[in-house]
Short mmCIF file of C-alpha atoms and ligand atoms in Angstrom, two decimals:
data_model
loop_
_atom_site.label_atom_id
_atom_site.label_comp_id
_atom_site.label_asym_id
_atom_site.label_seq_id
_atom_site.Cartn_x
_atom_site.Cartn_y
_atom_site.Cartn_z
CA MET A 1 117.25 -37.98 -39.59
CA LYS A 2 113.83 -37.73 -41.17
CA PHE A 3 113.41 -34.93 -43.70
CA SER A 4 110.12 -33.81 -45.17
CA THR A 5 108.86 -30.84 -47.12
CA ARG A 6 105.81 -29.23 -48.68
CA LEU A 7 104.35 -30.62 -51.87
CA ASN A 8 103.27 -27.24 -53.24
CA SER A 9 106.93 -26.18 -53.59
CA PHE A 10 107.21 -28.73 -56.39
CA LYS A 11 104.56 -27.04 -58.50
CA THR A 12 106.96 -24.29 -59.55
CA LYS A 13 109.58 -24.38 -62.31
CA LYS A 14 107.62 -27.22 -63.88
CA GLU A 15 109.60 -27.09 -67.13
CA ILE A 16 112.69 -28.47 -65.36
CA PHE A 17 111.06 -31.78 -64.54
CA PHE A 18 107.84 -32.22 -66.46
CA LYS A 19 108.51 -32.53 -70.17
CA ASP A 20 105.67 -31.36 -72.44
CA TYR A 21 103.55 -30.84 -69.36
CA ASP A 22 99.95 -29.85 -69.35
CA SER A 23 99.52 -27.92 -66.11
CA LYS A 24 95.95 -29.06 -65.67
CA SER A 25 96.69 -32.75 -65.91
CA LEU A 26 99.45 -32.79 -63.30
CA THR A 27 98.31 -34.38 -60.04
CA VAL A 28 99.57 -34.94 -56.51
CA VAL A 29 100.97 -38.25 -57.78
CA ASP A 30 103.16 -36.39 -60.32
CA TYR A 31 104.41 -33.96 -57.69
CA ILE A 32 105.29 -36.79 -55.29
CA SER A 33 107.27 -38.40 -58.15
CA ARG A 34 109.19 -35.15 -58.52
CA MET A 35 109.80 -34.95 -54.76
CA ALA A 36 111.29 -38.44 -54.93
CA THR A 37 114.20 -37.02 -56.96
CA VAL A 38 115.38 -34.95 -53.97
CA LYS A 39 118.48 -36.61 -52.52
CA GLY A 40 118.03 -37.21 -48.80
CA LEU A 41 114.29 -36.54 -48.64
CA THR A 42 112.59 -39.32 -46.70
CA HIS A 43 109.03 -38.04 -46.27
CA VAL A 44 106.38 -35.88 -47.89
CA GLU A 45 103.63 -33.90 -46.21
CA LEU A 46 100.15 -33.57 -47.65
CA ASN A 47 97.52 -30.90 -47.05
CA TYR A 48 93.94 -31.81 -46.32
CA PRO A 49 91.54 -31.37 -48.07
CA GLU A 50 93.68 -29.64 -50.76
CA HIS A 51 95.82 -32.59 -51.86
CA PHE A 52 93.12 -35.22 -51.68
CA VAL A 53 90.94 -33.72 -54.39
CA GLY A 54 90.90 -35.60 -57.69
CA VAL A 55 93.16 -38.40 -56.45
CA THR A 56 92.42 -41.54 -54.45
CA VAL A 57 94.18 -42.59 -51.27
CA GLU A 58 95.17 -45.79 -53.08
CA GLU A 59 96.87 -43.80 -55.85
CA ILE A 60 98.82 -41.89 -53.21
CA GLN A 61 99.79 -45.13 -51.47
CA ASN A 62 100.94 -46.61 -54.78
CA VAL A 63 103.22 -43.71 -55.68
CA LEU A 64 104.68 -43.72 -52.15
CA ALA A 65 105.48 -47.42 -52.42
CA LYS A 66 107.00 -46.89 -55.86
CA THR A 67 109.15 -43.94 -54.80
CA ASN A 68 110.15 -45.24 -51.36
CA LEU A 69 108.85 -42.10 -49.67
CA LYS A 70 106.77 -42.06 -46.52
CA ILE A 71 104.08 -39.66 -45.38
CA SER A 72 105.30 -37.44 -42.55
CA GLY A 73 101.85 -36.22 -41.76
CA VAL A 74 98.81 -34.33 -42.91
CA ALA A 75 98.37 -30.58 -42.47
CA LEU A 76 94.99 -28.89 -42.31
CA ARG A 77 94.26 -26.17 -44.86
CA PHE A 78 91.16 -24.15 -44.15
CA VAL A 79 90.10 -21.93 -47.06
CA ASP A 80 87.06 -20.21 -48.59
CA SER A 81 84.18 -20.64 -46.13
CA TYR A 82 86.50 -20.24 -43.15
CA ALA A 83 87.18 -16.51 -43.58
CA TYR A 84 85.58 -15.77 -40.18
CA GLY A 85 87.38 -18.54 -38.33
CA GLU A 86 87.67 -22.27 -37.90
CA PHE A 87 87.28 -23.63 -34.36
CA ALA A 88 86.10 -20.21 -33.12
CA ASN A 89 83.83 -19.46 -36.07
CA PRO A 90 80.64 -17.66 -34.93
CA ASP A 91 78.59 -19.84 -37.29
CA GLU A 92 78.13 -23.12 -35.44
CA SER A 93 77.70 -25.17 -38.63
CA ILE A 94 80.99 -23.90 -40.11
CA ARG A 95 82.72 -24.54 -36.78
CA GLU A 96 81.40 -28.11 -36.75
CA GLN A 97 82.59 -28.53 -40.33
CA ALA A 98 86.11 -27.42 -39.27
CA ILE A 99 86.13 -29.97 -36.45
CA ALA A 100 84.81 -32.75 -38.72
CA THR A 101 87.39 -31.88 -41.40
CA THR A 102 90.17 -32.05 -38.80
CA MET A 103 88.98 -35.47 -37.68
CA GLU A 104 88.96 -36.65 -41.31
CA ALA A 105 92.55 -35.41 -41.65
CA VAL A 106 93.68 -37.32 -38.55
CA LYS A 107 92.05 -40.49 -39.88
CA LEU A 108 93.73 -40.07 -43.28
CA CYS A 109 97.08 -39.39 -41.59
CA ASN A 110 96.70 -42.66 -39.69
CA ASP A 111 95.61 -44.59 -42.79
CA LEU A 112 98.66 -43.35 -44.70
CA GLY A 113 101.05 -44.12 -41.85
CA GLY A 114 101.79 -40.46 -41.10
CA GLU A 115 103.20 -39.42 -37.73
CA VAL A 116 101.53 -36.11 -36.95
CA THR A 117 98.47 -34.14 -38.01
CA THR A 118 99.27 -30.44 -37.94
CA ILE A 119 96.63 -27.83 -37.28
CA TRP A 120 97.17 -24.23 -38.34
CA LEU A 121 94.13 -22.06 -37.71
CA ALA A 122 94.58 -19.46 -40.43
CA ASN A 123 91.45 -17.47 -39.64
CA ASP A 124 90.81 -17.80 -35.93
CA GLY A 125 91.81 -14.30 -34.95
CA PHE A 126 90.72 -10.69 -35.32
CA ASP A 127 91.51 -7.49 -37.20
CA TYR A 128 89.78 -4.76 -35.18
CA PRO A 129 89.39 -3.69 -31.56
CA PHE A 130 85.98 -4.75 -30.21
CA GLN A 131 85.69 -7.37 -32.96
CA LEU A 132 86.04 -10.51 -30.85
CA ASP A 133 85.04 -11.90 -27.48
CA TYR A 134 88.50 -13.26 -26.68
CA GLU A 135 87.48 -15.55 -23.87
CA LYS A 136 84.56 -17.04 -25.80
CA ALA A 137 86.77 -17.64 -28.84
CA PHE A 138 89.54 -19.21 -26.73
CA ASN A 139 87.02 -21.51 -25.03
CA LYS A 140 85.73 -22.65 -28.42
CA VAL A 141 89.24 -23.59 -29.57
CA VAL A 142 89.89 -25.46 -26.31
CA ASP A 143 86.60 -27.32 -26.70
CA ALA A 144 87.31 -28.26 -30.35
CA LEU A 145 90.78 -29.57 -29.53
CA LYS A 146 89.44 -31.55 -26.58
CA ARG A 147 86.95 -33.29 -28.86
CA ILE A 148 89.53 -33.99 -31.57
CA THR A 149 92.27 -35.27 -29.27
CA GLN A 150 89.82 -37.44 -27.32
CA ARG A 151 88.43 -38.93 -30.54
CA PHE A 152 91.98 -40.02 -31.55
CA PRO A 153 93.87 -40.60 -28.28
CA ASP A 154 96.65 -42.58 -29.99
CA SER A 155 97.31 -40.01 -32.73
CA LYS A 156 99.73 -37.13 -32.43
CA ILE A 157 98.03 -33.82 -33.09
CA SER A 158 100.15 -30.71 -33.25
CA PHE A 159 99.28 -27.03 -33.13
CA GLU A 160 101.28 -24.69 -35.37
CA TYR A 161 101.05 -21.09 -34.18
CA LYS A 162 101.59 -18.00 -36.30
CA PRO A 163 101.27 -14.48 -34.92
CA TYR A 164 99.41 -12.88 -37.85
CA GLN A 165 98.60 -13.27 -41.55
CA PRO A 166 96.00 -13.61 -42.91
CA ARG A 167 94.42 -12.03 -39.78
CA ALA A 168 95.98 -8.94 -38.16
CA PHE A 169 96.09 -10.97 -34.92
CA SER A 170 95.86 -14.72 -34.58
CA LEU A 171 93.96 -15.92 -31.54
CA ILE A 172 96.81 -18.33 -30.71
CA GLY A 173 99.91 -16.55 -31.98
CA ASP A 174 102.93 -17.32 -29.82
CA ILE A 175 104.61 -20.05 -27.82
CA SER A 176 103.21 -19.05 -24.43
CA THR A 177 99.60 -18.82 -25.63
CA THR A 178 100.03 -22.16 -27.40
CA LEU A 179 101.34 -23.81 -24.22
CA LEU A 180 98.46 -22.25 -22.26
CA LEU A 181 96.02 -23.66 -24.82
CA ILE A 182 97.63 -27.11 -24.65
CA GLU A 183 97.46 -27.07 -20.87
CA GLU A 184 93.77 -26.16 -20.92
CA VAL A 185 92.99 -28.91 -23.44
CA GLY A 186 94.81 -31.32 -21.15
CA ALA A 187 95.38 -34.05 -23.74
CA PRO A 188 98.70 -35.93 -23.74
CA ASN A 189 98.56 -36.33 -27.54
CA LEU A 190 98.50 -32.58 -28.29
CA GLY A 191 101.79 -30.82 -29.01
CA VAL A 192 103.30 -27.84 -30.76
CA THR A 193 104.88 -27.40 -34.18
CA LEU A 194 107.55 -24.70 -34.19
CA ASP A 195 107.74 -22.78 -37.47
CA PHE A 196 110.98 -20.78 -37.67
CA CYS A 197 109.52 -17.87 -39.68
CA HIS A 198 106.45 -17.70 -37.47
CA MET A 199 108.69 -17.46 -34.40
CA LEU A 200 110.73 -14.70 -36.07
CA MET A 201 107.54 -12.81 -36.98
CA ARG A 202 106.57 -12.89 -33.30
CA LYS A 203 110.11 -11.70 -32.42
CA GLU A 204 110.70 -14.89 -30.47
CA ASN A 205 114.15 -16.40 -30.27
CA PRO A 206 113.46 -19.84 -31.83
CA ALA A 207 115.71 -21.86 -29.49
CA TYR A 208 113.98 -20.32 -26.46
CA SER A 209 110.55 -21.27 -27.83
CA LEU A 210 111.87 -24.78 -28.39
CA ALA A 211 113.19 -24.90 -24.82
CA LEU A 212 109.80 -23.79 -23.45
CA ALA A 213 107.94 -26.41 -25.50
CA ALA A 214 110.47 -29.10 -24.48
CA ARG A 215 110.14 -28.06 -20.83
CA LYS A 216 106.46 -29.02 -21.10
CA ASN A 217 107.32 -32.10 -23.18
CA ARG A 218 105.16 -30.85 -26.07
CA VAL A 219 107.55 -30.64 -29.05
CA MET A 220 105.92 -32.43 -31.96
CA GLY A 221 107.23 -30.84 -35.12
CA PHE A 222 109.65 -28.43 -36.75
CA HIS A 223 108.93 -26.22 -39.74
CA LEU A 224 112.32 -24.89 -40.73
CA ASN A 225 112.97 -21.98 -43.05
CA ASP A 226 114.19 -18.39 -42.69
CA GLY A 227 112.99 -14.85 -43.28
CA TYR A 228 113.31 -11.15 -42.48
CA LYS A 229 110.92 -11.27 -39.51
CA ASP A 230 107.96 -9.24 -40.80
CA ASN A 231 106.53 -11.83 -43.16
CA ASP A 232 106.35 -15.56 -43.65
CA ASP A 233 109.14 -15.43 -46.24
CA GLY A 234 109.93 -19.14 -46.38
CA LEU A 235 113.56 -18.63 -47.33
CA MET A 236 116.24 -21.29 -47.30
CA LEU A 237 117.45 -22.63 -43.96
CA GLY A 238 120.17 -20.52 -42.37
CA SER A 239 120.19 -17.88 -45.11
CA VAL A 240 119.41 -14.92 -42.83
CA HIS A 241 119.49 -16.07 -39.20
CA LEU A 242 122.39 -18.52 -39.26
CA MET A 243 123.35 -18.41 -35.58
CA GLN A 244 119.75 -18.66 -34.40
CA THR A 245 119.35 -21.68 -36.70
CA LEU A 246 122.51 -23.22 -35.24
CA GLU A 247 121.25 -22.58 -31.72
CA PHE A 248 117.86 -24.11 -32.59
CA ILE A 249 119.53 -27.28 -33.92
CA TYR A 250 121.71 -27.42 -30.79
CA TYR A 251 118.59 -27.45 -28.59
CA ALA A 252 116.95 -30.04 -30.85
CA LYS A 253 119.96 -32.27 -30.12
CA LYS A 254 120.00 -31.39 -26.44
CA TYR A 255 116.36 -32.48 -26.08
CA ASN A 256 116.94 -35.59 -28.27
CA TYR A 257 114.39 -34.51 -30.86
CA ASP A 258 113.86 -37.43 -33.21
CA GLY A 259 110.78 -36.18 -35.01
CA LEU A 260 110.44 -34.90 -38.53
CA ILE A 261 112.49 -32.05 -39.88
CA TYR A 262 110.15 -30.37 -42.32
CA PHE A 263 111.24 -27.54 -44.58
CA ASP A 264 108.47 -24.98 -44.96
CA THR A 265 110.14 -22.95 -47.69
CA PHE A 266 108.80 -21.28 -50.82
CA PRO A 267 111.17 -21.84 -53.76
CA ILE A 268 109.28 -19.75 -56.30
CA ARG A 269 112.22 -18.75 -58.50
CA GLU A 270 114.54 -21.62 -57.58
CA ASP A 271 114.67 -25.22 -58.70
CA PRO A 272 112.68 -26.79 -55.81
CA VAL A 273 114.63 -30.06 -55.96
CA LYS A 274 117.99 -28.34 -55.57
CA GLU A 275 116.57 -25.92 -53.00
CA CYS A 276 115.36 -28.81 -50.85
CA GLU A 277 118.67 -30.64 -51.23
CA GLN A 278 120.50 -27.54 -50.01
CA ASN A 279 118.20 -27.26 -46.99
CA ILE A 280 118.95 -30.87 -46.09
CA GLU A 281 122.66 -30.24 -46.61
CA MET A 282 122.56 -27.09 -44.46
CA TYR A 283 120.86 -28.95 -41.62
CA LYS A 284 123.37 -31.79 -41.79
CA VAL A 285 126.38 -29.43 -41.99
CA LEU A 286 125.22 -27.39 -38.98
CA ASP A 287 124.43 -30.59 -37.07
CA ALA A 288 127.88 -32.01 -37.90
CA PHE A 289 129.56 -28.75 -36.85
CA LEU A 290 127.88 -28.95 -33.44
CA GLU A 291 129.10 -32.54 -33.04
CA LYS A 292 132.61 -31.64 -34.15
CA TYR A 293 132.80 -28.63 -31.87
CA GLY A 294 131.49 -30.75 -29.04
CA LEU A 295 128.10 -30.56 -27.35
CA GLU A 296 129.73 -30.43 -23.92
CA ARG A 297 131.92 -27.52 -24.96
CA ILE A 298 128.85 -25.66 -26.19
CA GLU A 299 126.99 -26.42 -22.98
CA LYS A 300 129.94 -24.94 -21.09
CA ILE A 301 129.72 -21.72 -23.13
CA ILE A 302 126.01 -21.49 -22.26
CA GLN A 303 126.71 -22.14 -18.57
CA ASN A 304 129.36 -19.40 -18.56
CA GLU A 305 126.78 -16.93 -19.94
CA ASN A 306 129.58 -15.20 -21.76
CA ALA A 307 128.79 -13.38 -25.02
CA LEU A 308 132.40 -13.30 -26.18
CA GLU A 309 132.66 -17.07 -25.88
CA ALA A 310 129.34 -17.45 -27.67
CA GLN A 311 130.65 -15.35 -30.56
CA GLN A 312 133.68 -17.66 -30.72
CA LEU A 313 131.27 -20.32 -31.93
CA LEU A 314 130.50 -18.25 -35.03
CA LEU A 315 134.19 -17.59 -35.61
CA SER A 316 134.89 -21.31 -35.34
CA LEU A 317 132.15 -22.09 -37.83
CA ILE A 318 133.63 -19.64 -40.35
CA LYS A 319 137.21 -20.76 -39.71
CA ASP A 320 136.20 -24.40 -40.00
CA LYS A 321 134.80 -23.77 -43.48
CA MET A 322 137.77 -21.59 -44.45
CA ASP A 323 140.13 -24.43 -43.52
CA LEU A 324 138.11 -26.79 -45.65
CA LEU A 325 138.28 -24.36 -48.56
CA ALA A 326 142.03 -23.94 -48.11
CA THR A 327 142.48 -27.69 -48.10
CA SER A 328 140.48 -28.14 -51.28
CA ILE A 329 142.40 -25.33 -53.02
CA ILE A 330 145.72 -26.94 -52.09
MN1 MN B 1 104.67 -23.83 -41.30
#
């Protein structure tokens, strides 16, 4: 399994890792070195342009070689001048800048050996009724993605949807709209990144969104985390929606997902190294439970469409751990 996570998580609780640190002098290279201390982490994800300021690509390549970490991919971060949108921005020059920046990110991702470039359009959306020509905006996003995917036909480009925040409504905010967008773009190298919190915010059941994306053969990335549905909380995997997480991992196995498992969590008050290790452990424990219980047995439960049998899965998970505890106490 390939595990990756966000670099910015490793900027918190600096005193644990960086001795006598000077906040201003710490660079992406230092944070990658810290990420390398996470047991089980195989990849790191970088944001563009954010993480490429003040550091050369060669310096990044050197620290990756030294730490034995790989780049999972590059994620676009549109800030400042993009307040009114990225691919649907009414200002043509800003829109062109967004497209050019995305193309630069894909090229960097390729140069660094990353697998997927992830696009999250933070500002393409609206806040008020009568504020946006929906069809015009949608067409602009389709056009931009056509140009980007055609420019890099051999590169995987993935769209990460989020229903709202920072805008009241995102233009592309759920699984169905994303699949509609992908269909209209018509490029085989465009897929979808499923962010667990974003799906919860949209009140989607994550495994169902995964099944819909898999049905169209468009699954390109996972952003795993947890939350209380209203906000992008970025909590630890399985901490709130354990059964939905288990179901999501079951479907990942069912569809033979072999892509990157990226933790999009925000350890602000926790040691980010330990937090990431626990996310990896949680994924592996839930994955192992599914194997132990038996994928065929689970498939049978699903085919029976029986809620009582489905709840037995949760009971088994608890009992399984209780048995382990009992054994270790004895
Ligand atoms: Mn995400």
